[in-house]
Short mmCIF file of C-alpha atoms in Angstrom, two decimals:
data_model
loop_
_atom_site.label_atom_id
_atom_site.label_comp_id
_atom_site.label_asym_id
_atom_site.label_seq_id
_atom_site.Cartn_x
_atom_site.Cartn_y
_atom_site.Cartn_z
CA MET A 1 -30.29 -19.54 6.68
CA ASN A 2 -30.46 -17.15 3.59
CA GLN A 3 -33.95 -15.89 4.99
CA LEU A 4 -32.21 -15.17 8.33
CA ILE A 5 -29.30 -13.37 6.65
CA TYR A 6 -31.66 -11.41 4.42
CA ALA A 7 -33.85 -10.41 7.48
CA PHE A 8 -30.74 -9.30 9.36
CA ALA A 9 -29.42 -7.28 6.34
CA THR A 10 -32.73 -5.54 5.75
CA TRP A 11 -32.92 -4.70 9.53
CA LEU A 12 -29.50 -3.07 9.28
CA ASP A 13 -30.64 -1.31 6.13
CA THR A 14 -33.37 0.46 8.10
CA HIS A 15 -30.86 2.20 10.24
CA SER A 16 -30.56 5.90 9.28
CA TRP A 17 -26.71 5.76 9.98
CA SER A 18 -26.44 2.97 7.35
CA THR A 19 -28.12 5.09 4.78
CA GLN A 20 -26.17 8.26 5.70
CA LEU A 21 -22.83 6.27 5.47
CA HIS A 22 -23.81 4.93 2.11
CA GLU A 23 -24.99 8.27 0.75
CA SER A 24 -22.06 10.27 2.06
CA PHE A 25 -19.46 10.51 -0.64
CA TYR A 26 -16.61 11.60 1.62
CA MET A 27 -17.39 9.48 4.64
CA TYR A 28 -17.87 6.32 2.58
CA ASN A 29 -14.69 6.90 0.65
CA TRP A 30 -12.71 7.79 3.76
CA VAL A 31 -13.95 4.48 5.35
CA GLU A 32 -12.95 2.51 2.18
CA SER A 33 -9.50 4.24 1.85
CA THR A 34 -8.72 3.56 5.48
CA HIS A 35 -9.76 -0.12 4.94
CA VAL A 36 -7.28 -0.32 2.07
CA LEU A 37 -4.49 1.58 3.82
CA ALA A 38 -4.93 -0.62 6.90
CA LEU A 39 -4.60 -3.55 4.56
CA MET A 40 -1.21 -2.26 3.48
CA VAL A 41 -0.11 -2.34 7.12
CA SER A 42 -1.62 -5.53 8.20
CA LEU A 43 -1.18 -7.70 5.07
CA GLY A 44 2.23 -6.09 4.26
CA LEU A 45 3.61 -7.16 7.64
CA LEU A 46 1.82 -10.61 7.44
CA PHE A 47 3.38 -11.14 4.05
CA LEU A 48 6.80 -10.30 5.49
CA ILE A 49 6.45 -12.96 8.14
CA ASP A 50 5.11 -15.55 5.56
CA LEU A 51 7.98 -14.78 3.14
CA ARG A 52 10.55 -15.14 6.02
CA MET A 53 9.12 -18.50 6.81
CA LEU A 54 9.44 -19.61 3.16
CA GLY A 55 13.00 -18.30 3.10
CA LEU A 56 12.19 -15.62 0.45
CA ALA A 57 13.04 -12.55 2.54
CA PHE A 58 14.81 -11.44 5.72
CA VAL A 59 16.79 -14.73 5.79
CA ASP A 60 19.58 -13.14 7.92
CA ILE A 61 17.08 -12.23 10.72
CA PRO A 62 15.80 -14.87 13.14
CA ALA A 63 12.38 -16.12 11.98
CA THR A 64 10.85 -15.85 15.49
CA ALA A 65 12.13 -12.32 15.84
CA ILE A 66 10.28 -11.37 12.60
CA ALA A 67 7.05 -13.10 13.74
CA HIS A 68 7.06 -11.79 17.27
CA ARG A 69 8.10 -8.18 16.59
CA LEU A 70 5.73 -7.63 13.70
CA PHE A 71 2.76 -9.21 15.48
CA LEU A 72 1.55 -6.22 17.45
CA PRO A 73 1.57 -3.67 14.56
CA MET A 74 0.03 -6.25 12.33
CA LEU A 75 -2.74 -6.82 14.85
CA ILE A 76 -3.32 -2.99 15.05
CA GLY A 77 -3.68 -2.96 11.28
CA PHE A 78 -6.02 -5.94 11.41
CA SER A 79 -8.19 -4.29 14.02
CA VAL A 80 -8.52 -1.05 11.81
CA MET A 81 -9.29 -3.34 8.75
CA ILE A 82 -11.95 -5.25 10.62
CA VAL A 83 -13.68 -2.16 12.03
CA THR A 84 -13.63 -0.38 8.69
CA GLY A 85 -14.72 -3.64 6.90
CA LEU A 86 -17.71 -3.94 9.23
CA LEU A 87 -18.67 -0.28 8.52
CA LEU A 88 -18.47 -0.94 4.79
CA PHE A 89 -20.83 -3.96 5.23
CA TYR A 90 -23.09 -1.75 7.45
CA ALA A 91 -23.33 0.88 4.72
CA ILE A 92 -24.61 -1.63 2.07
CA PRO A 93 -25.91 -4.56 3.96
CA VAL A 94 -28.31 -6.27 1.62
CA ARG A 95 -26.41 -6.22 -1.56
CA THR A 96 -23.19 -7.10 0.23
CA SER A 97 -24.63 -10.11 2.14
CA GLN A 98 -26.00 -11.39 -1.25
CA SER A 99 -22.73 -10.94 -3.09
CA LEU A 100 -21.16 -14.04 -4.29
CA TRP A 101 -17.72 -12.69 -3.81
CA PHE A 102 -18.44 -11.47 -0.34
CA ARG A 103 -19.65 -14.97 0.62
CA ILE A 104 -16.43 -16.59 -0.83
CA LYS A 105 -14.45 -13.81 0.95
CA VAL A 106 -16.07 -14.70 4.32
CA VAL A 107 -15.33 -18.47 3.82
CA LEU A 108 -11.67 -17.62 2.96
CA LEU A 109 -11.41 -15.29 5.98
CA ILE A 110 -12.50 -18.17 8.25
CA ALA A 111 -10.05 -20.39 6.61
CA ALA A 112 -7.22 -17.79 7.00
CA ALA A 113 -8.18 -17.35 10.66
CA VAL A 114 -8.05 -21.22 11.36
CA ASN A 115 -4.75 -21.29 9.48
CA ALA A 116 -3.32 -18.42 11.51
CA TRP A 117 -4.35 -20.13 14.70
CA LEU A 118 -2.71 -23.43 13.56
CA PHE A 119 0.36 -21.50 12.43
CA HIS A 120 0.65 -19.87 15.85
CA ARG A 121 0.37 -23.28 17.60
CA ARG A 122 2.87 -24.98 15.25
CA MET A 123 5.32 -22.11 15.83
CA GLN A 124 4.99 -22.55 19.64
CA ASP A 125 5.57 -26.32 19.28
CA ALA A 126 8.51 -25.95 17.00
CA GLY A 127 10.05 -23.34 19.27
CA SER A 128 9.82 -25.45 22.40
CA SER A 129 10.75 -28.83 20.83
CA ALA A 130 13.72 -27.80 18.73
CA ALA A 131 14.79 -25.07 21.17
CA GLY A 132 14.86 -22.56 18.41
CA SER A 133 17.40 -24.60 16.29
CA TRP A 134 15.52 -23.60 13.13
CA ASP A 135 15.37 -19.89 14.05
CA LEU A 136 18.42 -18.99 11.95
CA ALA A 137 17.74 -21.43 9.26
CA VAL A 138 16.87 -20.00 5.83
CA LYS A 139 13.64 -21.78 5.74
CA ALA A 140 11.26 -22.67 8.67
CA PRO A 141 10.15 -26.25 9.43
CA ARG A 142 7.96 -27.72 6.65
CA ARG A 143 4.66 -27.51 8.67
CA LEU A 144 5.36 -23.70 9.21
CA GLN A 145 6.14 -23.28 5.53
CA ILE A 146 2.96 -24.91 4.52
CA GLY A 147 1.13 -22.59 6.88
CA ALA A 148 2.85 -19.56 5.42
CA ALA A 149 2.14 -20.51 1.86
CA LEU A 150 -1.52 -21.05 2.72
CA SER A 151 -1.63 -17.71 4.46
CA LEU A 152 -0.27 -16.12 1.25
CA ILE A 153 -2.83 -17.98 -0.93
CA PHE A 154 -5.86 -17.35 1.33
CA TRP A 155 -5.09 -13.59 1.67
CA GLY A 156 -4.35 -13.24 -2.09
CA PHE A 157 -7.79 -14.58 -2.91
CA ILE A 158 -9.44 -12.56 -0.04
CA VAL A 159 -8.15 -9.32 -1.69
CA ILE A 160 -9.24 -10.52 -5.13
CA CYS A 161 -12.77 -11.35 -3.87
CA GLY A 162 -12.85 -8.15 -1.93
CA ARG A 163 -12.14 -6.14 -5.11
CA LEU A 164 -14.68 -8.19 -7.07
CA ILE A 165 -17.53 -7.28 -4.65
CA ALA A 166 -17.71 -3.93 -6.49
CA TYR A 167 -18.86 -5.78 -9.63
CA ASP A 168 -22.50 -6.60 -10.16
CA TRP A 169 -22.28 -9.81 -12.35
CA PHE A 170 -24.09 -12.09 -9.98
CA ASP A 171 -26.35 -9.63 -8.12
CA CYS A 172 -29.83 -10.82 -7.24
CA ARG A 173 -31.24 -7.81 -9.05
CA GLY A 174 -29.93 -9.40 -12.28
CA GLU A 175 -31.90 -12.58 -11.85
CA PRO A 176 -28.90 -15.08 -11.84
CA SER A 177 -29.18 -18.81 -12.61
CA PRO A 178 -30.86 -20.97 -9.87
CA PHE A 179 -27.47 -22.33 -8.73
CA VAL A 180 -25.95 -18.81 -8.30
CA SER A 181 -29.25 -17.63 -6.90
CA THR A 182 -28.96 -20.31 -4.10
CA ILE A 183 -25.42 -19.66 -3.18
CA THR A 184 -25.73 -15.91 -3.20
CA GLY A 185 -28.87 -16.24 -1.02
CA CYS A 186 -31.42 -14.51 -3.33
CA ILE A 187 -34.88 -14.48 -1.86
CA ALA A 188 -37.99 -15.02 -4.01
CA ASP A 189 -39.99 -11.86 -4.43
CA GLN A 190 -37.48 -9.86 -2.44
CA THR A 191 -38.07 -6.12 -2.41
CA GLN A 192 -34.89 -4.66 -1.08
CA PHE A 193 -31.51 -5.03 -2.92
CA MET B 1 50.26 9.47 7.52
CA LYS B 2 48.82 11.39 4.57
CA GLU B 3 47.94 8.19 2.82
CA THR B 4 45.68 7.06 5.70
CA THR B 5 43.97 10.38 6.34
CA GLU B 6 42.99 11.17 2.69
CA PRO B 7 40.68 8.28 2.16
CA GLN B 8 39.18 8.95 5.55
CA ASN B 9 38.62 12.70 4.67
CA THR B 10 37.09 11.67 1.33
CA SER B 11 34.71 9.20 3.08
CA ASP B 12 33.74 11.91 5.60
CA ASN B 13 33.15 14.44 2.93
CA ALA B 14 30.99 11.95 0.90
CA SER B 15 29.03 11.12 4.07
CA LYS B 16 28.48 14.81 4.85
CA ASP B 17 27.30 15.32 1.33
CA VAL B 18 24.86 12.62 1.28
CA GLN B 19 23.52 13.59 4.63
CA LEU B 20 23.02 17.20 3.55
CA ALA B 21 21.33 15.96 0.34
CA ALA B 22 18.99 13.73 2.47
CA VAL B 23 18.14 16.60 4.80
CA ILE B 24 17.22 18.91 1.86
CA ALA B 25 15.19 16.23 0.06
CA SER B 26 13.34 15.22 3.20
CA SER B 27 12.52 18.76 4.23
CA VAL B 28 11.14 19.42 0.75
CA ILE B 29 9.11 16.21 0.81
CA ALA B 30 7.67 17.21 4.33
CA VAL B 31 6.73 20.61 3.25
CA GLY B 32 5.13 19.36 0.04
CA PHE B 33 3.30 16.72 2.07
CA VAL B 34 1.91 19.28 4.51
CA ILE B 35 0.87 21.67 1.75
CA TYR B 36 -0.85 18.98 -0.37
CA TRP B 37 -2.75 17.38 2.39
CA THR B 38 -3.83 20.73 3.98
CA ILE B 39 -5.16 21.88 0.60
CA GLN B 40 -7.09 18.49 0.17
CA ILE B 41 -8.57 18.73 3.68
CA GLN B 42 -9.56 22.36 3.18
CA ASP B 43 -11.21 21.52 -0.15
CA MET B 44 -13.15 18.66 1.46
CA LEU B 45 -14.27 20.95 4.29
CA GLU B 46 -15.43 23.63 1.85
CA MET B 47 -17.48 20.94 -0.19
CA LEU B 48 -19.02 19.70 3.08
CA ALA B 49 -19.88 23.33 4.03
CA LEU B 50 -21.46 23.84 0.58
CA ALA B 51 -23.44 20.60 0.86
CA TYR B 52 -24.58 20.85 4.46
CA GLY B 53 -24.20 24.55 5.25
CA MET C 1 38.29 26.74 -2.08
CA SER C 2 35.46 26.60 -4.60
CA ARG C 3 37.17 23.87 -6.60
CA SER C 4 37.50 21.56 -3.51
CA MET C 5 34.02 22.52 -2.12
CA LEU C 6 31.86 21.79 -5.20
CA PRO C 7 32.94 18.21 -5.96
CA SER C 8 32.49 17.25 -2.27
CA TYR C 9 28.89 18.41 -2.28
CA THR C 10 27.89 17.09 -5.72
CA ARG C 11 24.81 15.19 -4.57
CA SER C 12 23.47 18.13 -2.45
CA VAL C 13 23.91 20.52 -5.35
CA ALA C 14 22.18 17.96 -7.66
CA VAL C 15 19.29 17.75 -5.25
CA ILE C 16 18.81 21.50 -5.02
CA ALA C 17 19.10 21.72 -8.89
CA ALA C 18 16.48 19.02 -9.31
CA ILE C 19 14.19 20.80 -6.78
CA GLY C 20 14.65 24.07 -8.71
CA LEU C 21 14.01 22.40 -12.03
CA CYS C 22 10.78 20.84 -10.66
CA LEU C 23 9.48 24.18 -9.28
CA GLY C 24 10.37 25.88 -12.51
CA PHE C 25 8.52 23.28 -14.49
CA ALA C 26 5.55 23.50 -12.17
CA PHE C 27 5.10 27.29 -12.38
CA SER C 28 5.84 27.76 -16.11
CA ASN C 29 4.01 27.07 -19.27
CA ALA C 30 6.20 23.91 -19.73
CA ARG C 31 3.78 21.98 -17.46
CA LEU C 32 0.76 22.79 -19.63
CA ASP C 33 2.69 22.10 -22.78
CA THR C 34 3.81 18.76 -21.49
CA TYR C 35 0.22 17.98 -20.35
CA SER C 36 -1.12 18.63 -23.84
CA ALA C 37 1.72 16.74 -25.57
CA LEU C 38 0.88 13.65 -23.45
CA LEU C 39 -2.73 13.40 -24.63
CA PRO C 40 -1.79 11.36 -27.74
CA LEU C 41 0.19 8.97 -25.61
CA PHE C 42 -2.87 8.28 -23.34
CA GLU C 43 -5.16 7.95 -26.45
CA TRP C 44 -2.75 5.41 -27.85
CA MET C 45 -2.50 3.51 -24.49
CA GLU C 46 -6.27 2.80 -24.68
CA THR C 47 -5.90 1.28 -28.18
CA THR C 48 -3.02 -1.09 -27.19
CA SER C 49 -3.82 -4.76 -26.40
CA LEU C 50 -3.44 -3.97 -22.75
CA GLY C 51 -5.96 -1.24 -22.97
CA VAL C 52 -8.42 -3.41 -24.96
CA ILE C 53 -8.08 -6.28 -22.44
CA GLY C 54 -8.55 -3.84 -19.55
CA LYS C 55 -11.63 -2.42 -20.99
CA THR C 56 -13.22 -5.63 -22.31
CA TRP C 57 -12.80 -8.09 -19.37
CA GLY C 58 -13.69 -6.61 -16.12
CA ALA C 59 -12.63 -9.73 -14.30
CA VAL C 60 -9.11 -9.45 -15.65
CA PHE C 61 -9.00 -5.73 -14.71
CA ALA C 62 -10.24 -6.45 -11.19
CA THR C 63 -7.76 -9.28 -10.66
CA VAL C 64 -4.86 -7.15 -11.80
CA GLU C 65 -6.14 -4.37 -9.52
CA ALA C 66 -6.09 -6.91 -6.65
CA VAL C 67 -2.53 -7.89 -7.58
CA HIS C 68 -1.62 -4.26 -7.60
CA LEU C 69 -2.99 -3.89 -4.10
CA LEU C 70 -1.12 -6.93 -2.78
CA ALA C 71 2.19 -5.63 -4.31
CA MET C 72 1.40 -2.23 -2.69
CA ALA C 73 0.77 -4.19 0.60
CA VAL C 74 4.26 -5.84 0.39
CA LEU C 75 5.72 -2.40 -0.56
CA GLY C 76 3.94 -0.88 2.55
CA GLY C 77 5.23 -3.59 4.78
CA SER C 78 8.80 -3.11 3.69
CA VAL C 79 8.65 0.56 4.03
CA LEU C 80 7.18 0.35 7.44
CA VAL C 81 9.76 -2.10 8.75
CA SER C 82 12.69 -0.23 7.17
CA ASP C 83 11.55 3.21 8.35
CA GLY C 84 10.47 1.68 11.72
CA ARG C 85 14.03 0.53 12.18
CA LEU C 86 15.48 3.94 11.21
CA LEU C 87 13.24 5.53 13.70
CA CYS C 88 14.35 2.93 16.31
CA LEU C 89 10.81 1.73 16.84
CA ILE C 90 11.31 -1.87 15.74
CA PHE C 91 14.03 -4.58 15.50
CA ASN C 92 16.35 -2.42 17.60
CA ASP C 93 18.48 -5.50 18.46
CA VAL C 94 18.99 -6.44 14.77
CA PRO C 95 21.78 -4.69 12.92
CA GLN C 96 20.49 -1.70 10.71
CA ARG C 97 22.36 -3.12 7.66
CA GLN C 98 20.55 -6.52 7.77
CA VAL C 99 17.08 -4.84 8.07
CA GLN C 100 17.71 -2.23 5.43
CA ASP C 101 19.24 -4.59 2.84
CA ALA C 102 16.41 -7.15 3.31
CA CYS C 103 13.76 -4.44 3.08
CA HIS C 104 15.27 -2.86 0.04
CA ARG C 105 15.29 -6.07 -1.92
CA LEU C 106 11.58 -6.67 -1.10
CA PHE C 107 10.87 -2.95 -1.90
CA VAL C 108 12.39 -3.31 -5.41
CA TRP C 109 10.40 -6.38 -6.26
CA SER C 110 7.13 -5.01 -4.99
CA LEU C 111 7.78 -1.73 -6.71
CA LEU C 112 8.32 -3.54 -10.03
CA LEU C 113 5.17 -5.51 -9.61
CA SER C 114 3.07 -2.52 -8.61
CA ILE C 115 4.35 -0.41 -11.58
CA SER C 116 3.80 -3.21 -14.10
CA THR C 117 0.25 -3.87 -12.83
CA GLY C 118 -0.29 -0.04 -12.59
CA VAL C 119 0.66 0.35 -16.30
CA PHE C 120 -1.95 -2.30 -17.25
CA MET C 121 -4.62 -0.55 -15.22
CA ALA C 122 -3.73 2.86 -16.58
CA CYS C 123 -4.04 1.47 -20.05
CA GLY C 124 -7.53 0.35 -19.47
CA VAL C 125 -8.78 3.77 -18.29
CA ALA C 126 -6.13 6.03 -19.82
CA ILE C 127 -8.41 8.92 -20.99
CA LYS C 128 -10.32 8.83 -17.74
CA VAL C 129 -7.12 9.16 -15.63
CA TYR C 130 -5.61 11.73 -18.01
CA TYR C 131 -8.25 14.13 -16.98
CA LEU C 132 -7.98 13.39 -13.25
CA ASN C 133 -5.78 15.76 -11.09
CA VAL C 134 -5.36 13.10 -8.46
CA PHE C 135 -3.83 10.70 -11.01
CA TRP C 136 -1.11 13.29 -11.74
CA TYR C 137 -0.58 13.85 -8.04
CA LYS C 138 -0.10 10.21 -7.59
CA MET C 139 2.38 10.05 -10.48
CA LEU C 140 4.36 12.93 -9.09
CA ALA C 141 4.39 11.33 -5.63
CA LEU C 142 5.55 8.02 -7.18
CA MET C 143 8.29 9.67 -9.14
CA VAL C 144 9.45 11.71 -6.16
CA GLY C 145 9.34 8.45 -4.00
CA VAL C 146 11.43 6.47 -6.60
CA VAL C 147 13.98 9.33 -7.06
CA PHE C 148 14.14 9.83 -3.23
CA VAL C 149 14.72 6.02 -2.58
CA PHE C 150 17.37 5.42 -5.31
CA PHE C 151 19.26 8.76 -5.34
CA VAL C 152 19.01 9.91 -1.76
CA ARG C 153 17.97 7.26 0.73
CA GLN C 154 19.91 4.26 -0.60
CA PRO C 155 23.13 6.28 -1.15
CA LEU C 156 22.80 7.44 2.47
CA LEU C 157 22.20 3.94 3.80
CA ARG C 158 25.14 2.53 1.99
CA HIS C 159 27.39 4.38 4.37
CA ASP C 160 28.11 3.06 7.78
CA ILE C 161 24.66 3.64 9.19
CA ASP C 162 25.81 3.74 12.85
CA ARG C 163 28.08 6.64 12.17
CA LEU C 164 25.36 8.74 10.46
CA ASN C 165 23.53 11.53 12.33
CA PRO C 166 20.47 9.79 14.00
CA TRP C 167 18.32 12.92 13.22
CA VAL C 168 19.14 12.74 9.53
CA LEU C 169 18.01 9.09 9.57
CA ARG C 170 14.78 10.03 11.39
CA MET C 171 14.16 12.79 8.83
CA VAL C 172 14.58 10.38 6.00
CA ALA C 173 12.30 7.83 7.56
CA VAL C 174 9.46 10.30 8.14
CA ALA C 175 9.77 11.70 4.59
CA SER C 176 9.74 8.16 3.23
CA LEU C 177 6.58 7.29 5.22
CA MET C 178 4.96 10.60 4.08
CA ILE C 179 5.66 9.98 0.46
CA TRP C 180 4.53 6.38 0.27
CA PHE C 181 1.50 7.11 2.27
CA SER C 182 0.69 9.86 -0.35
CA VAL C 183 1.21 7.33 -3.14
CA ALA C 184 -1.19 4.80 -1.64
CA ALA C 185 -3.81 7.36 -0.56
CA THR C 186 -3.96 9.30 -3.87
CA GLY C 187 -3.98 5.88 -5.69
CA ARG C 188 -7.09 4.85 -3.78
CA TRP C 189 -8.79 8.24 -4.52
CA ILE C 190 -8.29 7.62 -8.33
CA GLY C 191 -11.01 4.91 -7.94
CA PHE C 192 -13.52 7.38 -6.42
CA SER C 193 -12.91 10.13 -8.88
CA GLY C 194 -14.23 10.74 -12.41
#
């Protein structure tokens, strides 16, 4: 698996566009800034939904109104964030794919996506079964509250891991311990970093 | 009659004042925003022209 | 006439006076004098325990940076919803008062969190940011944003919003989006500079 990821990353690294993006001070910084500003839109709106479900914000406004109205702008923010995130990976593929923080971030992203899907399903179930009786309640039903809390936790750690990718504490170049080397996918005698 | 219109006038005046203050402040922010970002983009274009011709 | 007019336009006169003072400060020697006078403060900031922690433990610095980012995300969300409602783009069927009050509470909490984490981060790299123009642009934008919110926007929104001129509300919303976008964008650029 690690060999496959490394082969894919080195193949991406051979693209001239990847090198150009990495070497371009302005372009790389513009992409990264857009990634972070899109995060402010998407996560900002997602957190508003989560805080409403937990009864910590917008308690006067129906919970489903918050969730439904903010869904589209949040999705637009997420789309920009995903595109710019992929470009950032494309710019530095080998090092990023072998970053411990990036790998944790990907696992957390999958967990957050599964949680979002479950949250969406639970919301539909809660809406149809209780006929929206909880809509004006301060807190959403317990299952939705758990989903909202998990969403806040997952995304909090995703942002922390994203920030830590910039640090080289566990990079393969630094010859980490065998355990770290295995989970970060360092390859014996690898030539590209 | 006078007692009912005076608070109404005071409220209208306060509303006009706060709206005028908002228009002035918003206009200055908008002008400052345009100037700052125009300068930043021009600087970047000059740097790119220096680097790549 | 003049006696009755001045008190009724106190806020507008104060705003014009503040803008005049800022322009006077920017185009006089006072700006350079203040800049020089602030250097000891920034040197001291690096020697405080916050500065030492920020410089010594990269992981702590990075985590606080991430919390700063999360606080800014909540701030961004509340600004977008609040200004979106003023621009009649979102929650048109929910009363303005409910949306604005809820957004402002969230805005205040996220602002406090982002300022406190920002102070920690600034302590860790105080001398570096002191010499960065973009850091001062961010501080200027932040100060303008805070003054704008608490002395112009909130007093305006405390009035009966439905009776206010919709174009004034739109202007305030656009200015608010501009200023908070500038705070976020210049903040991101600090990381790339120096």
